[in-house]
Amino acid sequence: MKPSSRVTIRDVAATAGVSVATVSKVLNARYGVSAATSAHVQAVIRALGYEASLVAQSLRNHKTNVIGILVADLEPFSTELLKGAAKAIKGTGYELVVYSAGGRTVDNAGWEQRYLSRLSGTLVDGAVLVTPTVVEPDFGSAVVAVDPHNGPTGLPTVDSDNLLGARTGVRHLIELGHRRIALIGGRPDLESARLREQGYREELCAAGIPVDPELIQPGNYDPDDSAAAARRLLESPDRPTALFAANDISAIAAVEGAVAMGLRVPQDLSVVGFDNLPEAALASPALTTVEQPIHEMGHRAIDLLIQVIRGEQLDNPHIRLATRLVVRQSTAAV
């Protein structure tokens, strides 16, 4: 069966028995059409399921009232962020479109520049970039970055207090009596990962605990890489008694790896994550983690972007949100 062709403005005009110009006036709420004719045309539009092309609308009005969110992949962090963005868009008059690179961005800096080029000028009035690798993408329209590559830049940005959050998570482990505390790091190209490692190092130093390079392993915010990092750490003769992971997915992978090796969490290994994704509360044992307000990050990014699109003055173009420790069952005293 052939798919039905797209309904055009000419189809609406023919079905309604009016001119294309009359349909255009109805669509754009212009004068010159009687109330009865307008109601008739609108009924035909609904019956046929007609929607104006975004490209045509952009060429006509130089705007689409559509906001784009560009993500490298639809993984747990970006999915939670989208929930906040979807809530923020309600009642604004804008629509939201999500554009994913489908995970094809590993070791491929500049992915967002290519995808911005595809969307700019015809499909969206502005875009939110999630964990972009480019500091200053050339878009030509409004752009806001979430968890940017090098921290705040000339673009409006939204992130969380990664440094203090990491220190809080590591401090929790120190207060439980742990001294052999390992780190499974995040993506080295992201400011968030660098700040979380810095927080880990600073908190150990503040407690007088030497930083052991052997206890720092790359996880890249990836479950497979993090599971491999956990195995390397836990197979060591002088294995750690605690582990701080740069995100929850890495922490959960580490817990699963430890259990597979016959270790008990938290009796043999305490684990702290970062994010407080829904998966953290559902893990077994439930994961102690540093919460960053991901929904609020998405909400604030949309708020910022709409202000930029409308040409409004930004009170604060670089928003940094507070983090907090959520203690569950994956940590215990030595």
mmCIF file with all atom_site columns, C-alpha atoms in Angstrom, residues 190-316:
data_model
loop_
_atom_site.group_PDB
_atom_site.id
_atom_site.type_symbol
_atom_site.label_atom_id
_atom_site.label_alt_id
_atom_site.label_comp_id
_atom_site.label_asym_id
_atom_site.label_entity_id
_atom_site.label_seq_id
_atom_site.pdbx_PDB_ins_code
_atom_site.Cartn_x
_atom_site.Cartn_y
_atom_site.Cartn_z
_atom_site.occupancy
_atom_site.B_iso_or_equiv
_atom_site.pdbx_formal_charge
_atom_site.auth_seq_id
_atom_site.auth_comp_id
_atom_site.auth_asym_id
_atom_site.auth_atom_id
_atom_site.pdbx_PDB_model_num
ATOM 1   C CA . LEU A 1 190 ? 33.674 17.675  29.167 1.00 0.00 ? 190 LEU A CA 1
ATOM 2   C CA . GLU A 1 191 ? 34.097 20.323  31.836 1.00 0.00 ? 191 GLU A CA 1
ATOM 3   C CA . SER A 1 192 ? 31.712 18.429  34.119 1.00 0.00 ? 192 SER A CA 1
ATOM 4   C CA . ALA A 1 193 ? 34.011 15.392  34.202 1.00 0.00 ? 193 ALA A CA 1
ATOM 5   C CA . ARG A 1 194 ? 37.118 17.503  34.807 1.00 0.00 ? 194 ARG A CA 1
ATOM 6   C CA . LEU A 1 195 ? 35.436 19.348  37.673 1.00 0.00 ? 195 LEU A CA 1
ATOM 7   C CA . ARG A 1 196 ? 34.231 16.123  39.269 1.00 0.00 ? 196 ARG A CA 1
ATOM 8   C CA . GLU A 1 197 ? 37.759 14.714  39.203 1.00 0.00 ? 197 GLU A CA 1
ATOM 9   C CA . GLN A 1 198 ? 39.074 17.988  40.595 1.00 0.00 ? 198 GLN A CA 1
ATOM 10  C CA . GLY A 1 199 ? 36.535 17.797  43.407 1.00 0.00 ? 199 GLY A CA 1
ATOM 11  C CA . TYR A 1 200 ? 37.614 14.220  44.164 1.00 0.00 ? 200 TYR A CA 1
ATOM 12  C CA . ARG A 1 201 ? 41.255 15.262  44.364 1.00 0.00 ? 201 ARG A CA 1
ATOM 13  C CA . GLU A 1 202 ? 40.574 18.394  46.421 1.00 0.00 ? 202 GLU A CA 1
ATOM 14  C CA . GLU A 1 203 ? 38.484 16.552  48.999 1.00 0.00 ? 203 GLU A CA 1
ATOM 15  C CA . LEU A 1 204 ? 41.092 13.839  49.476 1.00 0.00 ? 204 LEU A CA 1
ATOM 16  C CA . CYS A 1 205 ? 43.786 16.487  49.909 1.00 0.00 ? 205 CYS A CA 1
ATOM 17  C CA . ALA A 1 206 ? 41.629 18.409  52.387 1.00 0.00 ? 206 ALA A CA 1
ATOM 18  C CA . ALA A 1 207 ? 41.359 15.228  54.480 1.00 0.00 ? 207 ALA A CA 1
ATOM 19  C CA . GLY A 1 208 ? 45.097 14.587  54.303 1.00 0.00 ? 208 GLY A CA 1
ATOM 20  C CA . ILE A 1 209 ? 44.671 11.524  52.085 1.00 0.00 ? 209 ILE A CA 1
ATOM 21  C CA . PRO A 1 210 ? 47.294 11.196  49.322 1.00 0.00 ? 210 PRO A CA 1
ATOM 22  C CA . VAL A 1 211 ? 45.899 10.939  45.784 1.00 0.00 ? 211 VAL A CA 1
ATOM 23  C CA . ASP A 1 212 ? 46.885 7.546   44.366 1.00 0.00 ? 212 ASP A CA 1
ATOM 24  C CA . PRO A 1 213 ? 46.951 7.658   40.536 1.00 0.00 ? 213 PRO A CA 1
ATOM 25  C CA . GLU A 1 214 ? 46.364 3.898   40.470 1.00 0.00 ? 214 GLU A CA 1
ATOM 26  C CA . LEU A 1 215 ? 42.912 4.518   41.988 1.00 0.00 ? 215 LEU A CA 1
ATOM 27  C CA . ILE A 1 216 ? 41.822 6.824   39.142 1.00 0.00 ? 216 ILE A CA 1
ATOM 28  C CA . GLN A 1 217 ? 40.411 5.014   36.124 1.00 0.00 ? 217 GLN A CA 1
ATOM 29  C CA . PRO A 1 218 ? 38.589 6.317   33.006 1.00 0.00 ? 218 PRO A CA 1
ATOM 30  C CA . GLY A 1 219 ? 34.914 5.472   32.639 1.00 0.00 ? 219 GLY A CA 1
ATOM 31  C CA . ASN A 1 220 ? 33.921 8.008   29.954 1.00 0.00 ? 220 ASN A CA 1
ATOM 32  C CA . TYR A 1 221 ? 30.328 8.117   31.263 1.00 0.00 ? 221 TYR A CA 1
ATOM 33  C CA . ASP A 1 222 ? 29.950 4.733   29.546 1.00 0.00 ? 222 ASP A CA 1
ATOM 34  C CA . PRO A 1 223 ? 28.700 1.568   31.318 1.00 0.00 ? 223 PRO A CA 1
ATOM 35  C CA . ASP A 1 224 ? 31.025 -0.842  29.504 1.00 0.00 ? 224 ASP A CA 1
ATOM 36  C CA . ASP A 1 225 ? 34.109 1.325   30.043 1.00 0.00 ? 225 ASP A CA 1
ATOM 37  C CA . SER A 1 226 ? 33.108 1.838   33.676 1.00 0.00 ? 226 SER A CA 1
ATOM 38  C CA . ALA A 1 227 ? 32.586 -1.886  34.269 1.00 0.00 ? 227 ALA A CA 1
ATOM 39  C CA . ALA A 1 228 ? 36.077 -2.540  32.880 1.00 0.00 ? 228 ALA A CA 1
ATOM 40  C CA . ALA A 1 229 ? 37.508 0.224   35.096 1.00 0.00 ? 229 ALA A CA 1
ATOM 41  C CA . ALA A 1 230 ? 35.819 -1.293  38.150 1.00 0.00 ? 230 ALA A CA 1
ATOM 42  C CA . ARG A 1 231 ? 37.292 -4.712  37.388 1.00 0.00 ? 231 ARG A CA 1
ATOM 43  C CA . ARG A 1 232 ? 40.792 -3.258  37.138 1.00 0.00 ? 232 ARG A CA 1
ATOM 44  C CA . LEU A 1 233 ? 40.377 -1.499  40.468 1.00 0.00 ? 233 LEU A CA 1
ATOM 45  C CA . LEU A 1 234 ? 38.814 -4.433  42.309 1.00 0.00 ? 234 LEU A CA 1
ATOM 46  C CA . GLU A 1 235 ? 41.305 -7.011  41.023 1.00 0.00 ? 235 GLU A CA 1
ATOM 47  C CA . SER A 1 236 ? 44.142 -5.033  42.581 1.00 0.00 ? 236 SER A CA 1
ATOM 48  C CA . PRO A 1 237 ? 45.823 -6.665  45.616 1.00 0.00 ? 237 PRO A CA 1
ATOM 49  C CA . ASP A 1 238 ? 45.241 -3.426  47.534 1.00 0.00 ? 238 ASP A CA 1
ATOM 50  C CA . ARG A 1 239 ? 41.748 -2.790  46.237 1.00 0.00 ? 239 ARG A CA 1
ATOM 51  C CA . PRO A 1 240 ? 39.715 0.252   47.272 1.00 0.00 ? 240 PRO A CA 1
ATOM 52  C CA . THR A 1 241 ? 37.050 0.057   49.954 1.00 0.00 ? 241 THR A CA 1
ATOM 53  C CA . ALA A 1 242 ? 35.032 2.819   48.320 1.00 0.00 ? 242 ALA A CA 1
ATOM 54  C CA . LEU A 1 243 ? 34.435 4.215   44.870 1.00 0.00 ? 243 LEU A CA 1
ATOM 55  C CA . PHE A 1 244 ? 33.180 7.546   43.556 1.00 0.00 ? 244 PHE A CA 1
ATOM 56  C CA . ALA A 1 245 ? 31.853 7.408   39.997 1.00 0.00 ? 245 ALA A CA 1
ATOM 57  C CA . ALA A 1 246 ? 31.447 10.467  37.787 1.00 0.00 ? 246 ALA A CA 1
ATOM 58  C CA . ASN A 1 247 ? 27.846 9.537   36.937 1.00 0.00 ? 247 ASN A CA 1
ATOM 59  C CA . ASP A 1 248 ? 25.160 7.098   38.044 1.00 0.00 ? 248 ASP A CA 1
ATOM 60  C CA . ILE A 1 249 ? 25.426 4.840   35.000 1.00 0.00 ? 249 ILE A CA 1
ATOM 61  C CA . SER A 1 250 ? 29.117 4.314   35.776 1.00 0.00 ? 250 SER A CA 1
ATOM 62  C CA . ALA A 1 251 ? 28.364 3.728   39.455 1.00 0.00 ? 251 ALA A CA 1
ATOM 63  C CA . ILE A 1 252 ? 25.675 1.141   38.700 1.00 0.00 ? 252 ILE A CA 1
ATOM 64  C CA . ALA A 1 253 ? 28.022 -0.642  36.279 1.00 0.00 ? 253 ALA A CA 1
ATOM 65  C CA . ALA A 1 254 ? 30.671 -0.705  39.023 1.00 0.00 ? 254 ALA A CA 1
ATOM 66  C CA . VAL A 1 255 ? 28.214 -2.164  41.543 1.00 0.00 ? 255 VAL A CA 1
ATOM 67  C CA . GLU A 1 256 ? 27.175 -4.874  39.088 1.00 0.00 ? 256 GLU A CA 1
ATOM 68  C CA . GLY A 1 257 ? 30.819 -5.658  38.380 1.00 0.00 ? 257 GLY A CA 1
ATOM 69  C CA . ALA A 1 258 ? 31.658 -5.884  42.079 1.00 0.00 ? 258 ALA A CA 1
ATOM 70  C CA . VAL A 1 259 ? 28.744 -8.215  42.767 1.00 0.00 ? 259 VAL A CA 1
ATOM 71  C CA . ALA A 1 260 ? 29.764 -10.409 39.827 1.00 0.00 ? 260 ALA A CA 1
ATOM 72  C CA . MET A 1 261 ? 33.203 -10.721 41.450 1.00 0.00 ? 261 MET A CA 1
ATOM 73  C CA . GLY A 1 262 ? 31.628 -11.934 44.686 1.00 0.00 ? 262 GLY A CA 1
ATOM 74  C CA . LEU A 1 263 ? 31.919 -8.638  46.597 1.00 0.00 ? 263 LEU A CA 1
ATOM 75  C CA . ARG A 1 264 ? 29.097 -7.222  48.686 1.00 0.00 ? 264 ARG A CA 1
ATOM 76  C CA . VAL A 1 265 ? 27.912 -3.644  48.337 1.00 0.00 ? 265 VAL A CA 1
ATOM 77  C CA . PRO A 1 266 ? 28.183 -1.808  50.679 1.00 0.00 ? 266 PRO A CA 1
ATOM 78  C CA . GLN A 1 267 ? 29.838 -4.260  53.111 1.00 0.00 ? 267 GLN A CA 1
ATOM 79  C CA . ASP A 1 268 ? 32.926 -4.804  50.943 1.00 0.00 ? 268 ASP A CA 1
ATOM 80  C CA . LEU A 1 269 ? 32.676 -1.744  48.689 1.00 0.00 ? 269 LEU A CA 1
ATOM 81  C CA . SER A 1 270 ? 30.830 1.537   49.156 1.00 0.00 ? 270 SER A CA 1
ATOM 82  C CA . VAL A 1 271 ? 29.779 3.316   45.941 1.00 0.00 ? 271 VAL A CA 1
ATOM 83  C CA . VAL A 1 272 ? 28.655 6.899   45.276 1.00 0.00 ? 272 VAL A CA 1
ATOM 84  C CA . GLY A 1 273 ? 27.359 8.112   41.902 1.00 0.00 ? 273 GLY A CA 1
ATOM 85  C CA . PHE A 1 274 ? 26.493 11.479  40.422 1.00 0.00 ? 274 PHE A CA 1
ATOM 86  C CA . ASP A 1 275 ? 23.197 12.623  38.795 1.00 0.00 ? 275 ASP A CA 1
ATOM 87  C CA . ASN A 1 276 ? 20.386 10.942  40.781 1.00 0.00 ? 276 ASN A CA 1
ATOM 88  C CA . LEU A 1 277 ? 18.764 9.418   37.734 1.00 0.00 ? 277 LEU A CA 1
ATOM 89  C CA . PRO A 1 278 ? 15.611 7.334   38.335 1.00 0.00 ? 278 PRO A CA 1
ATOM 90  C CA . GLU A 1 279 ? 17.805 4.254   37.832 1.00 0.00 ? 279 GLU A CA 1
ATOM 91  C CA . ALA A 1 280 ? 19.761 5.177   40.979 1.00 0.00 ? 280 ALA A CA 1
ATOM 92  C CA . ALA A 1 281 ? 16.787 4.631   43.289 1.00 0.00 ? 281 ALA A CA 1
ATOM 93  C CA . LEU A 1 282 ? 15.844 1.400   41.472 1.00 0.00 ? 282 LEU A CA 1
ATOM 94  C CA . ALA A 1 283 ? 19.335 -0.113  41.606 1.00 0.00 ? 283 ALA A CA 1
ATOM 95  C CA . SER A 1 284 ? 20.124 -2.973  43.983 1.00 0.00 ? 284 SER A CA 1
ATOM 96  C CA . PRO A 1 285 ? 21.261 -1.785  46.412 1.00 0.00 ? 285 PRO A CA 1
ATOM 97  C CA . ALA A 1 286 ? 19.734 1.679   45.916 1.00 0.00 ? 286 ALA A CA 1
ATOM 98  C CA . LEU A 1 287 ? 22.533 4.030   44.961 1.00 0.00 ? 287 LEU A CA 1
ATOM 99  C CA . THR A 1 288 ? 23.891 6.812   47.123 1.00 0.00 ? 288 THR A CA 1
ATOM 100 C CA . THR A 1 289 ? 24.498 9.687   44.721 1.00 0.00 ? 289 THR A CA 1
ATOM 101 C CA . VAL A 1 290 ? 25.043 13.397  44.252 1.00 0.00 ? 290 VAL A CA 1
ATOM 102 C CA . GLU A 1 291 ? 21.897 14.877  42.781 1.00 0.00 ? 291 GLU A CA 1
ATOM 103 C CA . GLN A 1 292 ? 22.082 17.517  40.102 1.00 0.00 ? 292 GLN A CA 1
ATOM 104 C CA . PRO A 1 293 ? 18.659 19.004  39.231 1.00 0.00 ? 293 PRO A CA 1
ATOM 105 C CA . ILE A 1 294 ? 18.506 17.661  35.672 1.00 0.00 ? 294 ILE A CA 1
ATOM 106 C CA . HIS A 1 295 ? 14.850 18.541  35.073 1.00 0.00 ? 295 HIS A CA 1
ATOM 107 C CA . GLU A 1 296 ? 15.506 22.097  36.227 1.00 0.00 ? 296 GLU A CA 1
ATOM 108 C CA . MET A 1 297 ? 18.555 22.296  33.947 1.00 0.00 ? 297 MET A CA 1
ATOM 109 C CA . GLY A 1 298 ? 16.337 21.494  30.973 1.00 0.00 ? 298 GLY A CA 1
ATOM 110 C CA . HIS A 1 299 ? 13.682 23.939  32.149 1.00 0.00 ? 299 HIS A CA 1
ATOM 111 C CA . ARG A 1 300 ? 16.134 26.779  32.682 1.00 0.00 ? 300 ARG A CA 1
ATOM 112 C CA . ALA A 1 301 ? 17.801 26.159  29.304 1.00 0.00 ? 301 ALA A CA 1
ATOM 113 C CA . ILE A 1 302 ? 14.459 26.581  27.514 1.00 0.00 ? 302 ILE A CA 1
ATOM 114 C CA . ASP A 1 303 ? 13.683 29.713  29.529 1.00 0.00 ? 303 ASP A CA 1
ATOM 115 C CA . LEU A 1 304 ? 17.063 31.196  28.571 1.00 0.00 ? 304 LEU A CA 1
ATOM 116 C CA . LEU A 1 305 ? 16.681 30.289  24.915 1.00 0.00 ? 305 LEU A CA 1
ATOM 117 C CA . ILE A 1 306 ? 13.243 31.875  24.593 1.00 0.00 ? 306 ILE A CA 1
ATOM 118 C CA . GLN A 1 307 ? 14.604 35.064  26.155 1.00 0.00 ? 307 GLN A CA 1
ATOM 119 C CA . VAL A 1 308 ? 17.425 35.097  23.597 1.00 0.00 ? 308 VAL A CA 1
ATOM 120 C CA . ILE A 1 309 ? 15.037 34.430  20.696 1.00 0.00 ? 309 ILE A CA 1
ATOM 121 C CA . ARG A 1 310 ? 12.846 37.313  21.837 1.00 0.00 ? 310 ARG A CA 1
ATOM 122 C CA . GLY A 1 311 ? 15.825 39.636  22.154 1.00 0.00 ? 311 GLY A CA 1
ATOM 123 C CA . GLU A 1 312 ? 15.376 40.110  25.893 1.00 0.00 ? 312 GLU A CA 1
ATOM 124 C CA . GLN A 1 313 ? 18.179 41.138  28.229 1.00 0.00 ? 313 GLN A CA 1
ATOM 125 C CA . LEU A 1 314 ? 19.496 38.181  30.247 1.00 0.00 ? 314 LEU A CA 1
ATOM 126 C CA . ASP A 1 315 ? 19.856 38.791  33.974 1.00 0.00 ? 315 ASP A CA 1
ATOM 127 C CA . ASN A 1 316 ? 22.244 35.838  34.251 1.00 0.00 ? 316 ASN A CA 1
#
